[in-house]
Structure formats: structure tokens, C-alpha cells
Coordinates of C-alpha atoms and ligand atoms in Angstrom, one line a residue:
M110 CA -10.5 24.1 3.6
C111 CA -12.2 22.1 6.2
G112 CA -15.9 20.0 4.4
I113 CA -19.1 20.0 5.7
V114 CA -22.2 18.2 5.7
G115 CA -25.6 17.2 6.7
Y116 CA -29.3 16.6 6.0
I117 CA -32.4 16.3 7.6
G118 CA -35.2 14.5 5.8
S119 CA -36.8 10.6 4.9
E120 CA -33.9 8.9 4.5
E121 CA -31.5 7.8 6.4
C122 CA -29.1 9.9 6.8
L123 CA -25.4 8.1 7.2
P124 CA -24.9 6.9 3.4
I125 CA -26.2 10.7 2.6
L126 CA -23.5 11.8 5.1
I127 CA -20.5 9.2 4.1
N128 CA -20.7 9.9 0.6
G129 CA -20.9 13.6 0.1
L130 CA -18.1 13.4 2.7
K131 CA -16.6 11.1 0.2
K132 CA -16.7 14.1 -3.0
L133 CA -15.6 16.6 0.5
E134 CA -12.2 14.4 1.2
Y135 CA -10.5 16.6 -1.1
R136 CA -11.1 19.8 0.9
G137 CA -9.3 17.8 4.0
Y138 CA -8.3 14.4 4.6
D139 CA -7.1 14.8 8.5
S140 CA -9.5 13.2 10.2
S141 CA -13.5 12.8 9.6
G142 CA -16.4 12.8 11.7
I143 CA -20.6 12.2 11.9
A144 CA -22.8 13.1 14.3
L145 CA -26.5 11.5 13.9
A146 CA -29.4 11.9 15.9
S147 CA -30.7 9.1 17.5
S148 CA -33.5 8.4 20.0
N149 CA -33.4 11.3 21.8
D150 CA -29.5 11.1 21.5
I151 CA -26.6 12.4 19.6
E152 CA -24.1 9.7 18.7
I153 CA -20.5 10.7 17.3
I154 CA -18.6 8.7 15.5
K155 CA -14.7 10.1 14.5
S156 CA -11.6 8.9 12.9
K157 CA -8.0 10.2 12.8
G158 CA -6.4 9.8 8.9
N159 CA -9.2 9.5 6.1
L160 CA -12.6 8.5 4.8
K161 CA -11.3 5.3 5.0
N162 CA -10.7 5.2 8.9
L163 CA -14.0 6.4 9.2
E164 CA -15.8 3.8 7.4
N165 CA -14.2 1.4 8.7
E166 CA -15.5 2.7 11.9
L167 CA -18.3 2.9 10.9
N168 CA -19.4 -0.7 9.3
S169 CA -19.7 -2.8 12.3
K170 CA -22.2 -0.7 13.4
K171 CA -26.0 -0.3 12.6
Y172 CA -27.0 3.3 12.9
D173 CA -31.2 4.3 12.0
S174 CA -30.9 7.7 11.9
N175 CA -32.8 10.5 9.6
M176 CA -30.8 13.6 10.4
G177 CA -27.1 14.2 10.9
I178 CA -23.7 16.3 9.9
G179 CA -20.7 15.1 9.2
H180 CA -16.8 16.6 8.5
T181 CA -13.9 15.9 7.0
R182 CA -10.7 18.6 8.4
W183 CA -7.8 20.0 7.6
A184 CA -6.0 20.9 10.5
T185 CA -5.3 24.3 11.3
H186 CA -5.3 24.2 15.5
G187 CA -3.9 21.5 16.9
I188 CA -3.0 17.9 15.4
P189 CA -5.0 15.8 13.7
S190 CA -6.0 13.4 16.3
V191 CA -9.4 11.6 17.6
L192 CA -9.8 14.3 19.9
N193 CA -9.9 17.4 17.7
A194 CA -12.2 15.9 14.2
H195 CA -15.3 17.1 14.4
P196 CA -18.0 17.4 15.1
H197 CA -17.5 18.9 18.4
V198 CA -19.8 18.9 21.1
C199 CA -21.0 21.1 24.2
C200 CA -20.6 19.9 27.8
E201 CA -23.8 18.4 27.9
N202 CA -23.4 16.6 25.4
N203 CA -27.3 18.1 24.0
I204 CA -25.5 20.1 20.6
A205 CA -23.1 19.1 17.9
L206 CA -21.2 21.3 15.8
V207 CA -19.1 21.2 12.4
H208 CA -16.8 24.1 10.8
N209 CA -14.7 25.1 8.5
G210 CA -13.0 28.1 8.6
I211 CA -11.1 30.0 12.4
I212 CA -12.2 31.3 14.6
E213 CA -9.4 34.3 15.8
N214 CA -10.7 35.1 19.4
Y215 CA -11.4 31.9 20.4
Q216 CA -8.7 32.2 23.2
E217 CA -10.4 35.2 24.5
L218 CA -13.7 33.0 24.3
K219 CA -12.5 29.9 26.1
K220 CA -11.2 31.7 28.9
E221 CA -14.3 33.9 29.2
L222 CA -16.5 30.1 28.9
K223 CA -13.9 28.2 31.2
S224 CA -14.6 30.6 33.6
K225 CA -18.6 29.9 33.8
G226 CA -17.4 26.4 33.9
H227 CA -17.0 24.9 30.4
K228 CA -15.1 21.9 30.2
F229 CA -12.8 21.9 26.7
C230 CA -11.2 18.6 25.6
S231 CA -9.8 19.3 22.1
E232 CA -7.0 22.0 21.0
T233 CA -8.9 23.2 18.1
D234 CA -10.7 27.1 17.6
T235 CA -13.8 25.3 16.3
E236 CA -14.8 23.8 19.9
V237 CA -15.2 27.4 21.4
L238 CA -18.7 27.8 19.5
V239 CA -20.2 24.7 21.1
H240 CA -19.8 25.8 23.9
L241 CA -20.8 29.1 23.1
V242 CA -24.1 27.9 21.6
E243 CA -24.7 26.1 25.4
E244 CA -24.3 29.2 26.9
N245 CA -27.0 31.6 25.3
I246 CA -29.4 28.6 24.9
K247 CA -29.7 29.3 28.5
E248 CA -30.2 33.0 27.7
T249 CA -32.4 33.4 24.6
T250 CA -35.9 32.1 23.4
S251 CA -34.5 29.9 20.6
F252 CA -32.0 27.7 19.4
R253 CA -31.9 30.1 16.0
E254 CA -31.6 32.5 18.6
A255 CA -28.8 31.5 20.2
V256 CA -27.2 30.3 17.5
E257 CA -26.9 33.7 16.1
K258 CA -26.0 35.7 19.2
S259 CA -22.7 32.8 19.4
L260 CA -22.0 34.2 16.3
S261 CA -22.2 37.3 17.0
K262 CA -19.5 37.6 19.8
V263 CA -17.5 35.2 16.8
K264 CA -13.8 37.1 14.8
G265 CA -12.6 35.0 12.0
S266 CA -14.3 33.4 9.6
Y267 CA -16.9 30.3 10.0
A268 CA -18.9 28.0 8.3
I269 CA -21.0 25.6 10.2
T270 CA -23.8 23.5 10.8
V271 CA -25.3 22.5 14.0
M272 CA -27.6 19.7 15.5
N273 CA -28.9 19.9 19.1
K274 CA -30.7 16.9 20.7
N275 CA -33.7 19.1 22.3
E276 CA -34.6 20.1 18.8
P277 CA -34.4 17.3 16.4
E278 CA -36.4 18.4 13.9
T279 CA -33.9 21.3 13.2
L280 CA -30.3 21.6 11.5
I281 CA -29.2 25.1 11.5
A282 CA -26.8 26.4 9.3
A283 CA -24.9 29.4 8.6
R284 CA -21.4 31.4 7.3
K285 CA -19.2 34.1 7.3
D286 CA -16.0 33.8 4.7
S287 CA -16.2 30.5 4.1
P288 CA -18.6 28.8 0.8
L289 CA -21.7 26.6 3.1
V290 CA -24.5 25.8 0.1
I291 CA -28.6 24.0 0.9
G292 CA -29.5 22.0 -1.4
S293 CA -34.0 21.5 -1.3
A294 CA -35.4 17.8 -2.5
K295 CA -38.6 15.9 -1.7
D296 CA -37.0 13.7 0.8
G297 CA -35.2 16.5 3.0
N298 CA -32.8 19.0 2.6
F299 CA -29.2 19.1 2.7
V300 CA -26.2 21.4 3.5
A301 CA -23.2 21.6 2.8
S302 CA -19.4 23.0 1.8
D303 CA -19.6 22.5 -2.1
I304 CA -22.3 21.0 -4.8
P305 CA -21.1 18.0 -5.5
A306 CA -21.8 16.4 -1.9
I307 CA -25.0 17.2 -2.9
L308 CA -25.5 17.2 -6.1
E309 CA -26.3 13.1 -6.7
K310 CA -29.5 14.0 -3.9
T311 CA -31.0 17.4 -5.6
R312 CA -30.1 20.2 -8.3
N313 CA -32.0 22.8 -6.4
I314 CA -29.4 24.8 -4.7
S315 CA -29.2 28.3 -2.8
I316 CA -26.1 30.1 -1.7
L317 CA -25.7 31.3 1.8
D318 CA -24.1 34.5 1.8
D319 CA -22.2 35.9 4.7
N320 CA -23.8 36.6 7.8
E321 CA -26.7 34.1 7.0
I322 CA -28.6 31.4 8.6
A323 CA -30.4 28.8 6.9
I324 CA -33.0 26.7 9.6
L325 CA -33.4 22.9 7.9
K326 CA -35.8 21.3 8.7
A327 CA -37.3 17.6 7.2
N328 CA -39.6 19.7 4.6
S329 CA -38.7 23.5 4.7
V330 CA -35.5 25.7 4.8
D331 CA -36.0 29.7 6.1
F332 CA -33.5 31.6 5.6
Y333 CA -32.3 34.4 8.3
S334 CA -30.0 37.4 7.4
N335 CA -29.8 39.8 11.2
G336 CA -32.3 38.1 12.8
K337 CA -34.3 38.7 10.0
K338 CA -36.3 36.0 7.6
V339 CA -35.0 36.7 3.7
N340 CA -35.7 35.3 0.7
K341 CA -33.5 33.4 -2.1
K342 CA -33.6 32.7 -5.1
P343 CA -32.0 28.6 -6.0
I344 CA -29.7 27.9 -8.9
E345 CA -30.7 24.8 -11.1
V346 CA -27.1 23.0 -11.3
T347 CA -26.9 21.4 -15.1
W348 CA -23.7 20.1 -14.6
D349 CA -23.1 16.0 -15.6
L350 CA -22.8 14.1 -11.8
E351 CA -20.2 12.0 -14.1
A352 CA -18.0 15.3 -13.9
A353 CA -17.7 14.5 -9.9
E354 CA -16.6 11.1 -10.5
K355 CA -13.8 8.5 -11.8
G356 CA -15.1 7.5 -14.8
G357 CA -12.8 4.9 -15.1
Y358 CA -9.4 6.5 -14.5
E359 CA -6.9 5.6 -11.2
D360 CA -7.1 9.2 -10.1
F361 CA -8.9 12.4 -10.3
M362 CA -6.1 13.6 -11.5
L363 CA -5.1 11.6 -14.4
K364 CA -9.1 11.9 -15.6
E365 CA -8.5 15.9 -14.9
I366 CA -5.2 15.7 -17.3
Y367 CA -6.9 14.0 -19.7
E368 CA -10.2 16.3 -20.0
Q369 CA -8.1 19.0 -20.9
P370 CA -8.7 19.1 -25.0
K371 CA -12.4 19.3 -23.6
A372 CA -12.0 21.7 -20.5
V373 CA -10.5 23.8 -22.8
K374 CA -12.9 23.5 -25.7
E375 CA -16.0 24.2 -23.5
T376 CA -14.2 27.3 -22.0
L377 CA -13.6 28.6 -25.8
R378 CA -17.4 28.2 -26.6
A379 CA -18.9 29.7 -23.9
Y380 CA -16.7 33.1 -24.7
L381 CA -16.5 32.7 -28.8
N382 CA -19.3 33.5 -31.0
G383 CA -18.4 31.8 -34.1
K384 CA -14.9 33.9 -33.7
K385 CA -16.1 36.1 -31.8
I386 CA -14.9 37.1 -28.7
D387 CA -17.7 37.9 -26.2
L388 CA -17.0 38.2 -22.6
S389 CA -20.7 39.6 -21.6
F390 CA -21.9 36.2 -20.9
L391 CA -22.0 36.3 -17.0
G392 CA -19.6 39.0 -17.5
L393 CA -17.8 42.4 -17.5
K394 CA -21.1 43.8 -15.9
K395 CA -19.4 47.2 -14.3
V396 CA -16.1 46.9 -15.8
D397 CA -15.2 49.3 -19.2
L398 CA -12.1 47.2 -20.5
K399 CA -11.5 50.8 -22.2
E400 CA -10.9 52.7 -19.6
I401 CA -8.2 50.2 -17.9
D402 CA -4.9 52.3 -18.0
R403 CA -3.7 49.1 -16.0
I404 CA -4.0 45.5 -14.9
F405 CA -3.5 44.6 -11.5
V406 CA -3.8 40.2 -11.1
L407 CA -3.7 38.8 -7.9
A408 CA -3.5 34.8 -7.4
C409 CA -1.5 32.4 -5.1
G410 CA 0.1 28.9 -6.9
T411 CA -1.1 27.8 -9.8
S412 CA -3.2 30.1 -10.4
Y413 CA -0.4 32.4 -9.9
H414 CA 1.0 30.9 -12.9
A415 CA -1.2 30.6 -15.0
A416 CA -1.8 34.8 -13.9
W417 CA 1.9 35.1 -15.3
V418 CA 1.6 33.6 -18.7
G419 CA -1.7 36.0 -18.4
K420 CA 0.3 38.9 -18.3
L421 CA 2.9 37.7 -20.9
I422 CA -0.3 37.6 -23.4
I423 CA -1.8 41.0 -22.3
E424 CA 1.5 42.6 -22.8
Q425 CA 1.8 41.6 -25.8
W426 CA -1.2 41.6 -27.8
A427 CA -3.2 44.8 -25.5
N428 CA 0.2 47.0 -24.8
L429 CA -1.0 47.1 -21.4
P430 CA 1.1 47.1 -18.3
V431 CA 0.0 44.4 -15.8
E432 CA 1.4 43.5 -12.9
I433 CA 1.0 40.0 -10.8
D434 CA 0.8 39.3 -7.0
I435 CA 0.8 37.0 -5.0
S436 CA -2.6 37.6 -2.7
S437 CA -1.0 37.1 0.4
E438 CA 1.7 40.0 -0.6
F439 CA -0.9 42.1 -2.0
R440 CA -3.2 42.3 0.5
Y441 CA -0.4 43.8 3.3
R442 CA 0.9 46.1 1.4
F443 CA -0.7 49.4 -0.9
P444 CA 0.6 49.6 -3.9
V445 CA 0.0 52.2 -6.2
L446 CA -2.8 51.9 -8.1
S447 CA -4.5 54.4 -10.7
E448 CA -8.3 55.3 -10.6
N449 CA -8.2 53.3 -14.0
T450 CA -6.2 50.2 -12.3
L451 CA -8.3 46.3 -13.0
I452 CA -7.8 44.5 -10.1
L453 CA -8.4 41.1 -11.9
A454 CA -8.6 38.0 -9.0
V455 CA -7.3 34.6 -11.0
T456 CA -8.8 31.5 -8.9
Q457 CA -10.0 28.1 -9.4
S458 CA -11.6 27.7 -6.5
G459 CA -12.9 31.0 -6.0
E460 CA -12.5 30.3 -1.9
T461 CA -9.0 31.3 -1.6
A462 CA -9.0 33.7 1.6
D463 CA -6.3 35.6 0.7
T464 CA -7.3 36.3 -3.0
L465 CA -10.8 37.2 -1.3
A466 CA -9.5 39.4 1.3
G467 CA -7.5 41.1 -1.6
V468 CA -10.5 41.9 -3.6
K469 CA -12.2 42.7 -0.6
E470 CA -9.3 45.4 -0.1
A471 CA -9.6 46.5 -3.5
L472 CA -13.3 47.4 -3.7
N473 CA -12.6 48.7 -0.3
R474 CA -10.3 51.4 -2.2
G475 CA -12.9 52.1 -5.1
Q476 CA -11.4 49.9 -7.7
K477 CA -13.1 47.8 -10.6
T478 CA -12.5 43.3 -10.1
L479 CA -13.1 41.1 -12.1
A480 CA -12.1 37.6 -11.6
I481 CA -11.8 34.2 -13.2
T482 CA -13.4 31.4 -11.5
N483 CA -13.9 27.9 -12.1
V484 CA -16.7 27.8 -9.4
L485 CA -20.4 29.5 -9.7
G486 CA -21.9 30.6 -6.9
S487 CA -18.4 30.4 -5.5
T488 CA -17.9 33.7 -3.2
I489 CA -15.6 35.6 -5.7
T490 CA -18.8 35.5 -8.2
R491 CA -20.1 38.0 -6.0
E492 CA -17.6 40.4 -4.3
A493 CA -16.1 40.9 -8.0
N494 CA -17.5 43.5 -10.6
G495 CA -17.3 40.7 -13.0
V496 CA -16.5 37.6 -13.5
L497 CA -15.6 35.2 -16.3
L498 CA -15.8 31.4 -15.9
T499 CA -14.0 29.1 -16.7
Q500 CA -15.4 25.6 -18.0
A501 CA -12.9 23.0 -16.8
G502 CA -15.9 21.4 -14.7
P503 CA -15.6 20.3 -11.1
E504 CA -11.8 19.5 -10.3
I505 CA -11.2 17.0 -7.6
G506 CA -7.5 15.8 -7.6
V507 CA -6.0 18.4 -5.1
A508 CA -3.5 19.3 -7.5
A509 CA -4.8 21.8 -10.1
T510 CA -4.1 20.8 -13.7
K511 CA -7.3 21.4 -16.3
T512 CA -8.1 24.7 -14.2
F513 CA -4.3 25.7 -15.5
T514 CA -5.2 25.8 -19.2
T515 CA -8.6 26.2 -18.9
Q516 CA -7.5 29.9 -17.0
I517 CA -5.0 30.7 -19.6
S518 CA -7.7 30.4 -22.5
V519 CA -10.0 32.7 -20.9
L520 CA -6.3 34.7 -20.1
Y521 CA -5.7 34.4 -24.3
L522 CA -9.4 35.7 -25.2
L523 CA -9.4 38.8 -22.3
A524 CA -6.1 39.4 -24.2
L525 CA -7.4 39.8 -27.5
E526 CA -10.4 41.8 -26.4
L527 CA -8.1 44.5 -24.7
A528 CA -6.1 44.2 -28.1
K529 CA -9.3 45.0 -29.9
V530 CA -10.8 48.4 -27.9
R531 CA -7.1 49.0 -26.9
G532 CA -6.4 48.7 -31.0
T533 CA -3.4 46.7 -30.9
L534 CA -4.4 44.6 -33.1
S535 CA -5.8 44.3 -36.3
D536 CA -9.2 42.6 -36.8
A537 CA -7.3 40.3 -39.5
E538 CA -4.7 39.5 -36.5
I539 CA -7.0 38.6 -34.0
Q540 CA -9.4 36.6 -36.0
K541 CA -5.7 34.6 -37.0
K542 CA -5.1 34.8 -33.2
I543 CA -8.2 32.8 -32.7
E544 CA -7.7 30.4 -35.4
D545 CA -4.7 29.3 -33.6
I546 CA -6.2 29.2 -30.0
L547 CA -9.4 27.0 -31.4
T548 CA -6.1 24.7 -32.9
L549 CA -5.5 24.1 -28.7
P550 CA -7.8 21.1 -27.9
A551 CA -5.8 19.3 -30.9
K552 CA -2.9 20.4 -29.6
I553 CA -3.4 19.3 -26.2
E554 CA -4.3 15.4 -27.2
E555 CA -1.3 15.4 -29.3
A556 CA 0.8 16.0 -25.7
L557 CA -1.2 13.7 -24.1
S558 CA -0.2 11.1 -26.2
T559 CA 3.8 11.4 -24.8
A560 CA 2.1 9.9 -21.7
E561 CA 3.8 6.1 -22.1
A562 CA 8.1 7.8 -22.7
I563 CA 6.4 10.2 -19.4
E564 CA 5.5 6.8 -17.0
K565 CA 8.8 5.2 -18.3
L566 CA 11.1 8.6 -18.1
A567 CA 9.4 8.9 -14.2
G568 CA 10.6 4.9 -13.9
E569 CA 14.2 6.2 -14.2
Y570 CA 13.8 9.4 -12.2
Y571 CA 11.3 9.1 -9.5
K572 CA 14.2 7.7 -6.3
K573 CA 15.8 11.4 -7.0
P574 CA 15.5 14.2 -4.4
D575 CA 15.9 17.1 -6.5
F576 CA 15.1 18.5 -9.8
L577 CA 15.8 21.9 -11.5
F578 CA 13.3 23.2 -13.4
L579 CA 14.0 26.1 -16.1
G580 CA 12.4 27.9 -18.9
R581 CA 12.8 31.9 -20.2
G582 CA 9.6 34.1 -21.4
F583 CA 6.4 31.7 -21.6
G584 CA 8.4 29.1 -20.6
L585 CA 8.9 30.3 -17.1
P586 CA 5.7 30.1 -15.4
V587 CA 5.1 26.9 -17.3
A588 CA 8.6 26.0 -14.9
L589 CA 7.7 26.9 -12.1
E590 CA 3.8 25.2 -12.3
G591 CA 5.9 22.2 -13.7
A592 CA 7.9 21.8 -10.1
L593 CA 5.3 22.8 -8.2
K594 CA 3.3 20.3 -9.2
L595 CA 6.5 17.8 -8.7
K596 CA 6.4 18.6 -5.3
E597 CA 3.2 18.9 -4.6
I598 CA 2.4 15.3 -5.3
S599 CA 5.8 13.2 -5.4
Y600 CA 7.2 15.0 -2.0
I601 CA 10.1 15.6 -4.6
H602 CA 12.6 18.9 -3.9
A603 CA 11.8 21.2 -6.7
E604 CA 12.7 24.3 -8.3
G605 CA 11.4 26.2 -10.3
C606 CA 14.1 29.2 -12.1
A607 CA 14.6 31.0 -14.8
A608 CA 16.9 30.1 -17.2
G609 CA 19.2 33.4 -17.6
E610 CA 18.8 33.9 -13.6
M611 CA 20.8 30.2 -12.9
K612 CA 23.6 31.0 -13.2
H613 CA 23.1 33.3 -10.5
G614 CA 23.0 31.2 -7.8
P615 CA 21.1 28.0 -8.7
I616 CA 23.6 26.4 -10.3
A617 CA 25.7 25.4 -7.7
L618 CA 23.2 23.4 -6.9
I619 CA 23.7 21.1 -10.0
D620 CA 25.4 17.3 -10.2
E621 CA 24.4 14.1 -11.0
N622 CA 22.0 14.1 -8.5
C623 CA 19.6 17.0 -9.7
P624 CA 18.5 16.2 -13.1
I625 CA 17.4 19.1 -15.2
V626 CA 13.9 19.3 -16.6
A627 CA 14.1 22.2 -19.6
V628 CA 11.0 23.8 -21.4
A629 CA 12.7 24.4 -24.7
N630 CA 10.9 24.4 -27.3
K631 CA 10.6 26.8 -30.2
S632 CA 10.4 30.9 -29.8
K633 CA 12.1 33.9 -30.1
T634 CA 14.4 33.0 -26.8
Y635 CA 15.3 28.9 -27.7
A636 CA 18.9 29.4 -28.0
K637 CA 19.2 31.2 -24.8
V638 CA 17.8 28.4 -23.6
V639 CA 19.6 25.6 -25.6
S640 CA 22.7 28.0 -24.1
N641 CA 21.8 26.9 -20.6
I642 CA 21.0 23.3 -21.5
E643 CA 25.0 23.1 -22.7
E644 CA 25.9 25.0 -19.2
V645 CA 24.3 22.2 -16.8
K646 CA 25.3 19.3 -19.1
A647 CA 28.7 20.4 -18.8
R648 CA 28.8 20.2 -15.2
G649 CA 27.2 16.9 -15.2
A650 CA 23.3 17.5 -14.8
D651 CA 20.9 14.9 -16.6
V652 CA 18.3 17.1 -18.8
I653 CA 15.3 16.3 -19.8
A654 CA 13.8 19.1 -22.2
V655 CA 10.4 19.7 -23.4
I656 CA 10.7 20.1 -27.2
S657 CA 9.0 20.9 -30.1
E658 CA 8.3 18.6 -32.6
N659 CA 10.3 18.6 -35.8
E660 CA 14.0 20.0 -33.3
K661 CA 16.6 18.4 -34.8
L662 CA 19.4 20.3 -32.6
L663 CA 18.5 19.3 -28.8
K664 CA 17.3 15.7 -30.2
N665 CA 20.5 15.0 -31.4
Y666 CA 22.0 16.3 -28.1
L667 CA 20.2 15.2 -25.8
K668 CA 19.1 11.5 -24.7
K669 CA 16.1 12.1 -23.0
Y670 CA 13.2 14.3 -24.2
I671 CA 9.7 14.5 -24.5
T672 CA 7.9 16.6 -27.9
V673 CA 5.6 19.0 -27.9
P674 CA 3.6 20.2 -31.3
L675 CA 4.5 23.1 -32.6
I676 CA 2.6 26.5 -32.2
D677 CA 2.8 30.3 -31.5
E678 CA 5.1 30.6 -28.3
A679 CA 2.4 32.8 -26.5
L680 CA -0.1 29.7 -26.7
S681 CA 2.6 27.3 -26.3
P682 CA 2.1 26.6 -22.0
I683 CA -0.9 25.2 -22.4
T684 CA 0.9 22.6 -25.0
T685 CA 4.3 22.8 -22.4
I686 CA 2.6 22.3 -19.4
I687 CA 0.5 19.2 -20.5
P688 CA 4.0 16.3 -20.2
L689 CA 4.7 18.0 -16.6
Q690 CA 1.5 17.0 -15.6
L691 CA 2.3 14.0 -16.8
F692 CA 5.3 14.0 -14.9
A693 CA 4.6 14.7 -12.0
Y694 CA 1.7 12.3 -11.8
Y695 CA 3.9 9.4 -12.8
M696 CA 6.5 10.0 -10.5
A697 CA 4.0 10.3 -7.5
K698 CA 2.6 7.1 -8.8
A699 CA 6.0 5.5 -9.4
K700 CA 6.7 6.6 -6.1
G701 CA 2.9 4.4 -4.5
L702 CA 2.0 7.8 -3.1
N703 CA -1.6 9.0 -2.6
V704 CA -1.9 11.6 -5.8
D705 CA -5.4 13.5 -5.4
Q706 CA -4.6 13.6 -1.7
P707 CA -0.9 15.1 -1.4
R708 CA 0.1 15.5 2.2
N709 CA -0.8 18.5 3.9
L710 CA -2.7 20.4 1.1
A711 CA -6.0 20.9 0.4
K712 CA -8.3 22.2 -2.7
S713 CA -9.4 25.4 -1.3
V714 CA -6.9 27.2 1.0
T715 CA -10.0 29.4 3.1
V716 CA -7.4 30.5 5.6
E717 CA -4.8 33.0 5.2
Ligands
F6R986 C1 -2.0 23.4 -7.2 C2 -2.8 24.6 -6.2 C3 -3.0 25.4 -5.9 C4 -4.2 26.1 -6.2 C5 -3.9 27.0 -4.9 C6 -5.2 28.2 -5.9 O1 -1.9 22.4 -7.6 O2 -3.6 23.6 -6.7 O3 -1.3 25.6 -5.5 O4 -3.8 26.8 -7.2 O5 -4.0 26.9 -3.7 O6 -6.0 28.3 -5.6 P1 -7.5 28.8 -6.0 O7 -7.0 28.4 -7.6 O8 -8.4 28.4 -6.0 O9 -7.6 30.8 -5.7

């Protein structure tokens, strides 16, 4: 949730920290701060609100430092404020620390430290860590040992970076259940919560594992696990740096919406060899698809909606039972799982705490696990037995867009592979479906051409307080996702509902102030959706429908509609979601909101 960056080397540190934090702001943006080592002291500069405020604060001053740490916060313990912002410092002001995660036993530790004379000034759980290190430095022979000893007392999750005034040549980084990567370059070494933060400086990245500590000096990095030195092989990151820049678009979200044809194409290319599916690449190591008798999918938010499309498609094409569960529910119940139930985790970031915990629970129970994720090197890629990477490139806007359509693309190929090994579709049928799937990038392109009309619609509707999104079958997860997009970035109340379920309660909401957005493309249930539209219209509702091109009935009947290309209904979520993403975007813009950093949200939810 929070973003960490650190640097030690021969370059000036401040611009490295600020540029790094800019790339991490998606992880939280309610306050930020930096600590810089400067002539026998540690200088701390913090600010409430997003990074701009910190930059304004820094503008008037000059700093000359080659080592420092920075943090952008998503509040868990304590309100967003300067006092609660990181870095935190100890009583003597000689140790500074930044943290991402949650220290579950912080109350207990705080009490103990207070009894030893430590004075706390924030409401955060993090502050206990810096006091713990201060306390343990007295009892150990090295800074590293002090950090190790402190972490051994902690329950919960952490990614931390610590600096010590008395050891100005060392930065220490450690992690457990929260991501942290180490980068190395000629002019110094880096630590960050996520690769894009340091990509401008190095492509040579080592991913810290749980319970590992990295000791960074200007010219070296050493890794330790359980007090013993370990060797780590760095990976060479090959992404295009521009992928993490706005590239002329006003916002990351808009750029990412428009990147979907390419993102889907790249994702399909990764797993299609001509028209043959090949999931072995980065793939299904220990998982044998033939033996699976059921799939249980874990996911949260947008990934859950993609998983829902996956369920429908796998059931339809591979005739295999699929259950989907919200990760935070799965981990606290005890679903009946057969030996051959595959646990499939769908997660853009690969770091969502509840999804990771669900996978760990499944692994403890001896289940096979497979993950669909967008982030190479993320925790889930190291936990799950098999991994299928989406090729969306970095998604910076907090609202997931291109990762939704790429997750679904991978799920299509997985469904076809299952259909093949289970013999539920003939080779010819599979070939035909692959041909259709390959048309998706072009269909998305067509769907994107509705942007101008949607911007106009948003201008008419942005003052409405409530929206109801309706859909059936493949249109239902799309309706849920459309409602989620609208509420998260425009703060307009929006509910998604199965169109057939509407009469059982939600219909009471309908009046002229609650417009309906109906996913009404051509499908088996099309006529039913049309009847539902008639029902809401009869009650005074204003209806905006997403319809298929060449559609006559609704065009004649409705004033507000958006057309998407006609396609097999199983593939339609990838096209029908496009106007809904654009609708949410333009509604938020019409309200003058920050679409990339909606309030209270963070891109990667690493706490429960
Ligand atoms: C919504 C959104 C979130 C995420 C959810 C899961 O736009 O982005 O709902 O989908 O937090 O995150 P991942 O996919 O990283 O597990």
C-alpha cells in the first residue's frame, strides 16, 4: 500500500528519491516524506497530502546528500498527517525508518518500549520499529544484528528501509509479506517497493524474499537470510521505460484504456504460437491440467470480475465446475476442496494480501495453485505452483483497466487449453475460437472510437447521484465492473446488479435521478435484458445501453446508447467494458477529480 524508495551511492540522492516516489504514488498518496543523510545528521522533510506538497516544501531548500530514504503513505494506523508520515525517527534522532505493511503486535511492543523510556510522537504502528532498532543497537554488535533482532520481535508484515546516522555508509532493507526490490548500478544501489521506481537508474534487479535482509553500501549489496549470507541472482528487466510514463495522455488511466489493444495483443502473443496455445512458457510447472476436476478462483475487486468471466468461459468451453470467491472470504472459511481442485489466483499486482493469504492457505492444504498476474517477480509468482503472466505492462492508474482485459484474455486461453485436454471442444472448434480471440485487439480499437460520444454523455450525467448497472450472463461481471469503475473514480454511488434480480429489490431505487446503464449486447439473454430495460423505463428511468452494432430494436427505442462491435457473447466482456471504463473516466473528469489517484484507494492492497 505504501511506497518505499532508498538510495546510497555517489549521485545526489534527493532527485532519485523524488523521481522514485513519483512512480510509487499509486501505492498511496496521503502523505510523503524523506530522510537524507547529511554531514553527521539525518534531515527529515515530510508533508501531508500528495507528493506535490512535499516537492513544494523542498523547493526552497538545498540538500547535498548521497544517501536517503523516501516514503509515500496509505494510512492504516493514524490519520494522514505530518506526524504520522514516514520516515519515523527514534528518540535520539539517529535512526530513520520507512515501512510498508502492518505491525500486528505494535501495542504490546509500544508498551514495553515506553517502559524503557522511549517517547512516541505518532499514532502509527511503524514507529515501534524505529524505537526497537534504537533499543537493540545498545545490545548488539552491529546495525544489521540490531535490525534482525528487532524484526524477530515483530508479528505482521513489513517491507522496511532503515538508515543510521552512526553508519552513514549503510542502508538496510528487509521484507516479510510486503514487496521490496533491490537495484544495482555503477553509481550506487537502490531499494524500492516496485521496479518502475528505479527503472530509470537500473535494470539490474534482485527481488528480496521473505525474511531476507539486504545491506546496501555505495558499491555493494549483501543479502542475509536467518543471519547467514545468501547469494541472489539479479534479473534483467526489459520493460520499456515509457510504459511507466503518461506519453502525452492527460492521465495514466486514459493512456491505459487506450493501451488495451496492444496489451491484449501482447498477452495473446505470449501464449499463442501461431494458432497453437502454449501455456508452458513461464508456466504450469507442477500443475497438470488433465487431472483437475474443479477450479476455485480467488480474487479481489476488478480481478474478481475478470475471474467471473473466467468462470463462465471455463464452464462453457471446458465443462469444468468453477467456483469464484472473494479472497478475503475464502481465507476465513473452509471450502470443501477435492484433491484435484486447482486454486487459481487472479491478481494484477501479485501482492494483494488476501489473495496471497488464500494461496498460502491452499498450499498448506496441499492444493495445486496457479496464478494469473501482471507483475513479474511479485510475491505470488514465487508462491504459486504455476504462473501465467499478463503482458499489460505497468498499470499506474489506480483503477484497473488494461489488466482486466488482459486477465480475461489469459483466461480464454486457459479455458481453451482445458477444453483441449478434456476433449470438450474439437480441434476445429478450438481453432475457430482462437481466430475469434485474435480479432479482439481490433474490436477493442473499434470500441474505443466511442470516446467522444461518451464524453458528451458524461457531460449530461455527471451530476446524478446514483447509477444502477444491469447485465446478464457475460454482461453481469461487466455491469459490476462498470459500477466499480464509476464509484471508485467519480465517487458517484453505483451498484451493479443481475438484470433478472433487479425486480427483487433494487427496482425500488429507480426514479428519474437514478439512471440505468444496461449491458445489452447481442447474447442468449438479449431479449430478457430488453424486457428489463422496458421495466425500468416504465418506471421513469433514464437508460444508457451498451448495444451491438447493427442492433435495431434498442436503437429505435432508446435515446442513449453506445455501440460496440458484434462478437461472440463469450468474448464480449472485452469490448463491452471499454465504453464503461471511458464513461467512468469522463464522469470523473467532468467532476474535476484526480482519476489516477482516487481518494482513499491504493493500487496494491497489501493489508487485509
Ligand atoms: C479496481 C481495482 C481493485 C483491484 C483489487 C485487486 O479498479 O483496481 O479493485 O482490482 O484491489 O488487486 P489485484 O488485482 O492487484 O489483486
